[in-house]
Short mmCIF file of C-alpha atoms in Angstrom, two decimals:
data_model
loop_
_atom_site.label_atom_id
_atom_site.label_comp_id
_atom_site.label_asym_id
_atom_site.label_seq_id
_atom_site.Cartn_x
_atom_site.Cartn_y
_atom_site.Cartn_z
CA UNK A 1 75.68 -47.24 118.16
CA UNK A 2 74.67 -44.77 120.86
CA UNK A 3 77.70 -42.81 122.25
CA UNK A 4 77.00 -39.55 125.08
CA UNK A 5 79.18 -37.23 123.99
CA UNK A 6 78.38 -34.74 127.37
CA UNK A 7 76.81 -34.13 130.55
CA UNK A 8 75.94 -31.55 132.15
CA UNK A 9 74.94 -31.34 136.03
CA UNK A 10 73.52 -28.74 137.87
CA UNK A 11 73.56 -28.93 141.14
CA UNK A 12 71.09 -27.51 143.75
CA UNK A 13 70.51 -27.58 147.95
CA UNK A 14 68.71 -30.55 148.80
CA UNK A 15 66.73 -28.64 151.43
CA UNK A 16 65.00 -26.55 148.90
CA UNK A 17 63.31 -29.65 147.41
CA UNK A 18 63.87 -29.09 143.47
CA UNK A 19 66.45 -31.24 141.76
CA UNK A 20 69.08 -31.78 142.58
CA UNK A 21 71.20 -31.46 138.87
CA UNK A 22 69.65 -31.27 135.15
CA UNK A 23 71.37 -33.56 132.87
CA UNK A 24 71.87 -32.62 129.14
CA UNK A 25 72.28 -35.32 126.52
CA UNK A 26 73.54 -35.00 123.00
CA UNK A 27 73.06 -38.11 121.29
CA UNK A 28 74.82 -38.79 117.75
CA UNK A 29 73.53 -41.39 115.38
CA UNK A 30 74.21 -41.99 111.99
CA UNK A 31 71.31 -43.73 110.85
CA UNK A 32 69.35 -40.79 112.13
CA UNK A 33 71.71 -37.94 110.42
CA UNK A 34 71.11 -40.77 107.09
CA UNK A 35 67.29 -40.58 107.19
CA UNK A 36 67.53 -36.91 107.75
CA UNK A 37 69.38 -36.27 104.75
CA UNK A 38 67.39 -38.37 102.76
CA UNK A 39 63.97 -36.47 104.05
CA UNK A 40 65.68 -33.38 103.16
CA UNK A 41 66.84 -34.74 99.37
CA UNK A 42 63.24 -36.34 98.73
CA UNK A 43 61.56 -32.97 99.99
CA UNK A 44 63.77 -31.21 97.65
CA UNK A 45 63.35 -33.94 94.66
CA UNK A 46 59.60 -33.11 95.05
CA UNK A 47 59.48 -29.41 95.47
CA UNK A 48 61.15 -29.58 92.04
CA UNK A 49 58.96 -32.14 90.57
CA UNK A 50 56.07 -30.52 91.92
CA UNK A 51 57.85 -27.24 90.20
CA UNK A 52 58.26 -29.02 86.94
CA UNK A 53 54.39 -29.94 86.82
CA UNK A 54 53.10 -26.55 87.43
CA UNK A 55 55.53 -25.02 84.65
CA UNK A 56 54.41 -27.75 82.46
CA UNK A 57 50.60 -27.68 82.75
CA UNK A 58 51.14 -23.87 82.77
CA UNK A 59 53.23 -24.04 79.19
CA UNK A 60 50.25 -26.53 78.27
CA UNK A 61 47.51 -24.25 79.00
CA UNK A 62 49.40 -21.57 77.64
CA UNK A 63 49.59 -23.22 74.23
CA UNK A 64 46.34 -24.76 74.08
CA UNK A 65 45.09 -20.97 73.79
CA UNK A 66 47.75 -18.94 72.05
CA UNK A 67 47.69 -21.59 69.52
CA UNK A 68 43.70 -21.46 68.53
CA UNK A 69 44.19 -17.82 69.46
CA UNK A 70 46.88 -17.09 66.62
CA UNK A 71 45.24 -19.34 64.34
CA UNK A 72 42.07 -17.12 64.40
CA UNK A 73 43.94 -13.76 64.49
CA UNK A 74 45.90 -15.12 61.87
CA UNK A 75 42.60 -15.58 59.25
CA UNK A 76 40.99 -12.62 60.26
CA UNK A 77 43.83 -10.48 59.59
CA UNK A 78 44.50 -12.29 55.88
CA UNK A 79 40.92 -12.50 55.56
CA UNK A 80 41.51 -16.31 54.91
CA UNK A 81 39.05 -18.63 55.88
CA UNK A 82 40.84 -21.73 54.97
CA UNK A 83 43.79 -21.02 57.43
CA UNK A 84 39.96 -22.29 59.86
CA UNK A 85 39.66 -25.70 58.41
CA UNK A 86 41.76 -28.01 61.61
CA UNK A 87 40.44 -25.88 64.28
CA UNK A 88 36.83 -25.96 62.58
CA UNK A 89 36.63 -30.00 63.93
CA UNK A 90 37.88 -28.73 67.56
CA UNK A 91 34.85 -29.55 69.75
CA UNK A 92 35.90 -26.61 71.97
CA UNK A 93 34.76 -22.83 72.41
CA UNK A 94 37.57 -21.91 69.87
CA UNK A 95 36.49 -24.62 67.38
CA UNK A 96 32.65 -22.97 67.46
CA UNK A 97 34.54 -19.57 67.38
CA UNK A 98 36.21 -20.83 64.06
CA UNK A 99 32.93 -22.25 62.56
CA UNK A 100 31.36 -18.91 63.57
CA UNK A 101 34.15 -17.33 61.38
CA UNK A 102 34.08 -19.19 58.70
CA UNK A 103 30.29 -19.05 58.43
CA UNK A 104 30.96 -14.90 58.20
CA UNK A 105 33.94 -15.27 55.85
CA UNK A 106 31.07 -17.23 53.53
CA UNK A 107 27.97 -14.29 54.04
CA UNK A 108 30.78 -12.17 53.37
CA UNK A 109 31.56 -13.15 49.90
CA UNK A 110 27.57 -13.88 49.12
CA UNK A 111 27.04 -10.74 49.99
CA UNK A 112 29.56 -9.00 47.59
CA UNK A 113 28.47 -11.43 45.12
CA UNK A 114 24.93 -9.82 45.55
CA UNK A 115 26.63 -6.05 45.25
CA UNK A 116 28.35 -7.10 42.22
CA UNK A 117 25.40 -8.37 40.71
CA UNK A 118 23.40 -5.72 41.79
CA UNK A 119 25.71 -3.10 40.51
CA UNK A 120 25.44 -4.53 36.61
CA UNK A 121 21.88 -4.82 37.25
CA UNK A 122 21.66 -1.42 37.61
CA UNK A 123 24.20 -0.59 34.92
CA UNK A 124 22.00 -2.38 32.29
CA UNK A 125 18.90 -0.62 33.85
CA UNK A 126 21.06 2.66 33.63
CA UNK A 127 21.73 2.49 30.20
CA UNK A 128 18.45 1.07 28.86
CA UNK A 129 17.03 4.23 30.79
CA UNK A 130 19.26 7.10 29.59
CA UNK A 131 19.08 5.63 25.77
CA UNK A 132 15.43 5.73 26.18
CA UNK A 133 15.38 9.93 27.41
CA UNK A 134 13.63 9.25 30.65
CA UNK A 135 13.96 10.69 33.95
CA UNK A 136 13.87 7.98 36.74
CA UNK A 137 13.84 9.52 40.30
CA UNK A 138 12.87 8.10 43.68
CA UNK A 139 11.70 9.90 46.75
CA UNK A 140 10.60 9.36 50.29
CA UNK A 141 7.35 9.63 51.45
CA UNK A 142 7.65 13.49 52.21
CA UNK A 143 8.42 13.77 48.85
CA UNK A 144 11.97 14.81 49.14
CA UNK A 145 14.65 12.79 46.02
CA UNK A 146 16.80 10.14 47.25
CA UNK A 147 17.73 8.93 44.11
CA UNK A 148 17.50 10.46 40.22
CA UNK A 149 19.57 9.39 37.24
CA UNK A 150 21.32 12.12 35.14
CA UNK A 151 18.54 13.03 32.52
CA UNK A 152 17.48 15.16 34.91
CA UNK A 153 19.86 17.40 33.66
CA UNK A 154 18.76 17.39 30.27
CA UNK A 155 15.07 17.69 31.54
CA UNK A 156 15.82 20.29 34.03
CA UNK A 157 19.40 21.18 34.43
CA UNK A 158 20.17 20.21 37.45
CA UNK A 159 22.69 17.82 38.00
CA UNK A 160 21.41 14.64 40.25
CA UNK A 161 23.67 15.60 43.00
CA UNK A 162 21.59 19.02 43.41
CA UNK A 163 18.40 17.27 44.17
CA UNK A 164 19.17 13.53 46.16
CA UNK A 165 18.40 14.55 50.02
CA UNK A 166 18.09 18.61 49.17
CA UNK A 167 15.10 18.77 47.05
CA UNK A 168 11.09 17.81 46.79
CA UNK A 169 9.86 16.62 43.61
CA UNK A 170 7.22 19.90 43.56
CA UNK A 171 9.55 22.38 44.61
CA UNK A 172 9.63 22.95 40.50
CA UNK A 173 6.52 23.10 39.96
CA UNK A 174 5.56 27.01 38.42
CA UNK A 175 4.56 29.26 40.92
CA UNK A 176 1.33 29.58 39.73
CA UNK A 177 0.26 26.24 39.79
CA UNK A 178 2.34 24.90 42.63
CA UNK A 179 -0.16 24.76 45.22
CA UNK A 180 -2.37 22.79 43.60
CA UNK A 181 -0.45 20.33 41.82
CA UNK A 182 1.54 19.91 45.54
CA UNK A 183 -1.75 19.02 46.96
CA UNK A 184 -3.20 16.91 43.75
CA UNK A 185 -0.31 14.89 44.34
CA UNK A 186 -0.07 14.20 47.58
CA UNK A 187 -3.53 13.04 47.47
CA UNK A 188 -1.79 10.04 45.29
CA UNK A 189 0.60 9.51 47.75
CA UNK A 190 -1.61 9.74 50.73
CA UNK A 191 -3.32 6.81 48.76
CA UNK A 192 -0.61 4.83 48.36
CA UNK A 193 -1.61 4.21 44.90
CA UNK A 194 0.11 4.05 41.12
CA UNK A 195 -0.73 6.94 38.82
CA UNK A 196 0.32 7.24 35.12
CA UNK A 197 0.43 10.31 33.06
CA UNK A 198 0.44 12.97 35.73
CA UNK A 199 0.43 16.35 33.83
CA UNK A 200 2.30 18.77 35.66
CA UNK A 201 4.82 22.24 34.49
CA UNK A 202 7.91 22.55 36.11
CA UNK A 203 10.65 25.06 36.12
CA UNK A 204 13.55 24.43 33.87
CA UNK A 205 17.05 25.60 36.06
CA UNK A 206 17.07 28.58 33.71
CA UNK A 207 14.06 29.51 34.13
CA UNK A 208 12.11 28.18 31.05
CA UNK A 209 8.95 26.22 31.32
CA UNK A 210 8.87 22.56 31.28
CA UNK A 211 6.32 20.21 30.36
CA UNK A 212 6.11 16.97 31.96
CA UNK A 213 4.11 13.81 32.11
CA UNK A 214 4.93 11.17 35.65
CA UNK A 215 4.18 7.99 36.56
CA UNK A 216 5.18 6.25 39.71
CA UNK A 217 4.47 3.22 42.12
CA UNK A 218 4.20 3.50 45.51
CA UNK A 219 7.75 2.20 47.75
CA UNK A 220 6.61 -0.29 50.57
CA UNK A 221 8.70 -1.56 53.57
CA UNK A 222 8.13 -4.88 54.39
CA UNK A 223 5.32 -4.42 57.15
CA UNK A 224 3.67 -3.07 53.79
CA UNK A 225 4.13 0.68 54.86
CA UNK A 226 4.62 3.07 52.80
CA UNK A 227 8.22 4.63 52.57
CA UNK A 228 8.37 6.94 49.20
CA UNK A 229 7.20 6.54 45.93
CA UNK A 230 9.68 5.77 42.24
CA UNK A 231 8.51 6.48 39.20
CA UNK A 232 9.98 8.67 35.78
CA UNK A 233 9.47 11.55 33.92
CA UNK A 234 8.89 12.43 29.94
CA UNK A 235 9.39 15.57 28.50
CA UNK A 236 5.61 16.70 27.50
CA UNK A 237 4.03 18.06 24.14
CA UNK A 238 2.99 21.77 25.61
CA UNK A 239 -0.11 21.16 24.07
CA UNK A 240 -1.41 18.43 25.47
CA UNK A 241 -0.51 19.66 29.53
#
């Protein structure tokens, strides 16, 4: 039902040939006001559904990453590989993250495994050296000690700590023989050969003369360079040097 609720007219001089009135019509219908109100309460409905999504996917994506995320944080902190295990069969970038983890977790512990064994190795080598009196050294290939056991105090007097990375092996040789021996040995290490039974007289840290017969092997990287020599010491009959 169509009802005019005004009219308004304008009205003009015919001579001046424009219209002669303007009418205005307002025009109320309530069908029209009903489909306007529901446009208004559907756009509404699905602004907030549209809302909804977008908070949802957003909370979604959100958790898809802080959970993975605190999962991994979460082992590397504790140091715990097995808190890995359900996101190790994720086929994603944070599953091969977790494999990737794990994988270190395991080199970790072979690794300290190898230490560990190492270490008693070297124990047992220790004390199968010192109970048999020899002096077991190791230096670079300018001569210089990065490694000594401690009967090179009882050979010398000096305590290992006073030779590893401050000392080369002839800065004990006697004075009057330094030069040569210096030069007679490294000839052998120029080589790159073994030698057995090297004679040589050495300083004692008070001053006495020592007597001394040395082997050694040659140290090779593994491009078969040479990178020091190891070898021990015996404390020599005077006689026979």
């Amino acid at each position: 039902m169509v009802k005019a609720l005004s009219t308004l007219i304008q009205y003009t001089r015919a001579w001046e040939a424009k219209p002669v009135a303007y009418v205005y019509v307002t025009i109320q219908s309530r069908e029209l006001q009903s489909y306007k109100l529901f446009s208004r309460n559907a756009a509404v409905i699905f602004v907030g559904f549209l809302i909804c999504v977008i908070i949802f996917i957003a909370l979604s994506l959100a958790a898809s990453i802080n959970l993975p995320l605190g999962i991994i944080s979460y082992a590397l902190k504790k140091e715990n590989p097995n808190a890995l295990r359900s996101l190790e069969k994720d086929t994603s970038e944070f599953g091969d993250i977790a494999r990737l983890i794990s994988r270190f977790f395991e080199q970790k512990q072979e690794l300290l495994q190898e230490i560990s064994e190492r270490k008693k190795a070297e124990a047992r080598f220790q004390q199968v050296a010192d109970a048999a009196g020899e002096w077991i050294w190791e230096v670079d290939k300018d001569g210089t000690y990065i490694y000594s056991n401690i009967l090179v105090e009882r050979i010398l007097g000096y305590k290992a700590e006073e030779l590893i990375g401050k000392r080369k092996f002839y800065d004990f040789f006697v004075p009057e023989s330094k030069e040569s021996l210096q030069k007679e040995a490294l000839e052998v290490f120029a080589s790159g050969k073994s030698f057995k039974n090297f004679l040589n007289t050495n300083l004692h840290k008070n001053g006495e003369v020592v007597f001394l017969e040395t082997s050694g092997s040659p140290v090779l990287d593994k491009d078969g360079n040479l990178i020091g020599y190891r070898g021990t010491d015996t404390a020599s009959d005077p006689g026979s040097a």
